[in-house]
Amino acid sequence: MHWKTATAALLFLVSGAQATGSRMADGDIDKAFRGVTLDGVYHDGTFFSETYFEDGTIRYHDAQGADSGDWSVRENMFCTFYEGQQGACFFVVRDGKNCFTFFEPVAGPDGKSVPREDWTSRGWNRQEEATCVKPPEAII
């Protein structure tokens, strides 16, 4: 492969490749996240870490600070709501063994919620090797 082609392919992967896995349903989302800490990155490259405790509470950390709140699974979406910042629900696509891509819901042509075209964030269980394409590591 020519070096320009390889560079263009790498830039595509890091900057905005769409999720290619399968959308997760309620039970799979709960099983994947309950009692787990995800490290992740937002679409803009900002890192975060979030722990989803067994009791439905959450602890969030990023470079700006920390917050607490609650998490749940509703209508095949993963929801996080916080004490000090806005929360939301997201569609989740599993991209490989340990990569979860989150998409904000938007209204589809029929009025039902569908995933936004661009992903919002990606995360991976910190206890296992990440399978996501991600920028360099950061310590929060």
XYZ file of C-alpha atoms in Angstrom:
140
model
C 0.000 0.000 0.000
C 1.299 3.432 -0.906
C 2.202 5.617 2.124
C -0.356 8.315 1.164
C -3.117 5.705 0.989
C -2.074 4.250 4.342
C -2.001 7.711 5.934
C -5.447 8.552 4.555
C -6.840 5.254 5.852
C -5.362 5.864 9.316
C -6.775 9.412 9.447
C -10.208 8.046 8.516
C -10.060 5.472 11.310
C -9.002 7.959 13.978
C -11.178 10.891 12.928
C -14.625 9.548 12.339
C -15.147 6.018 11.180
C -18.701 4.876 11.677
C -19.509 1.953 13.920
C -19.662 -1.314 12.047
C -20.868 -3.696 14.761
C -24.323 -4.659 15.894
C -26.748 -2.565 17.925
C -27.194 -3.862 21.461
C -30.546 -4.620 23.140
C -31.638 -4.061 26.766
C -30.315 -7.272 28.335
C -27.011 -7.169 26.479
C -26.429 -3.537 27.462
C -27.129 -4.261 31.139
C -24.861 -7.311 31.139
C -22.010 -5.438 29.406
C -22.019 -2.388 31.726
C -23.293 -3.435 35.180
C -20.380 -3.237 37.632
C -17.948 -2.077 34.927
C -15.718 0.970 34.475
C -15.530 2.257 30.916
C -12.688 4.435 29.734
C -13.570 6.310 26.614
C -13.310 9.200 24.255
C -15.885 11.634 22.934
C -16.100 12.342 19.211
C -14.037 15.525 19.783
C -11.167 13.529 21.368
C -11.916 14.377 25.022
C -11.272 11.438 27.368
C -13.600 10.239 30.132
C -13.965 7.417 32.620
C -17.274 6.210 34.019
C -18.128 3.488 36.558
C -21.570 1.849 36.425
C -22.197 0.395 39.869
C -24.409 -2.654 40.494
C -27.013 -0.496 42.297
C -27.627 1.746 39.259
C -25.467 4.653 40.410
C -22.686 6.127 38.328
C -19.398 7.947 38.915
C -18.036 10.062 36.055
C -14.562 11.597 35.604
C -13.019 13.732 32.879
C -10.351 16.452 32.696
C -12.888 19.002 34.031
C -13.735 17.046 37.197
C -16.127 14.412 38.484
C -19.865 13.880 38.889
C -22.290 11.267 40.217
C -25.705 10.142 39.095
C -27.701 7.147 37.913
C -27.609 4.826 34.923
C -30.311 2.610 33.439
C -31.338 0.785 30.285
C -34.601 1.852 28.622
C -36.112 0.901 25.273
C -32.820 -0.570 23.997
C -30.887 2.546 24.970
C -28.276 3.176 27.671
C -29.159 6.178 29.853
C -26.912 8.221 32.147
C -28.169 11.140 34.245
C -25.993 13.211 36.564
C -26.296 15.529 39.556
C -24.261 18.410 38.096
C -24.554 18.048 34.331
C -27.025 17.037 31.677
C -27.514 13.376 30.867
C -29.175 11.482 28.046
C -29.963 8.084 26.551
C -27.935 6.541 23.730
C -28.099 3.675 21.278
C -25.104 1.364 21.773
C -23.277 -0.523 19.039
C -20.759 -3.195 20.017
C -17.748 -2.849 17.724
C -15.612 -5.889 18.423
C -15.023 -7.671 21.696
C -14.358 -4.593 23.852
C -15.522 -1.460 22.072
C -18.880 0.235 22.577
C -19.950 3.120 20.336
C -22.701 5.431 21.614
C -25.113 7.298 19.337
C -27.526 10.066 20.330
C -31.117 9.282 19.271
C -32.849 11.472 16.681
C -36.302 11.266 15.098
C -36.376 9.088 11.992
C -38.649 9.603 8.974
C -41.454 7.694 10.722
C -41.012 9.656 13.980
C -39.362 6.769 15.841
C -35.951 7.230 17.465
C -32.981 6.184 15.365
C -29.241 6.622 15.992
C -27.680 9.888 14.831
C -25.294 9.316 11.931
C -22.161 10.450 13.816
C -21.151 8.719 17.040
C -21.115 10.622 20.318
C -18.550 8.583 22.251
C -16.706 5.283 22.359
C -15.757 3.326 25.439
C -14.102 0.112 26.521
C -14.077 -1.937 29.723
C -10.811 -0.932 31.385
C -10.314 -4.481 32.741
C -9.784 -5.843 29.218
C -7.743 -4.801 26.205
C -9.583 -2.156 24.173
C -10.560 -3.066 20.625
C -11.572 0.508 19.707
C -9.557 2.749 17.436
C -8.690 5.584 19.820
C -6.319 8.524 20.245
C -3.324 8.271 22.611
C -4.053 7.462 26.258
C -4.648 10.153 28.862
C -4.718 9.874 32.633
C -7.728 11.439 34.341
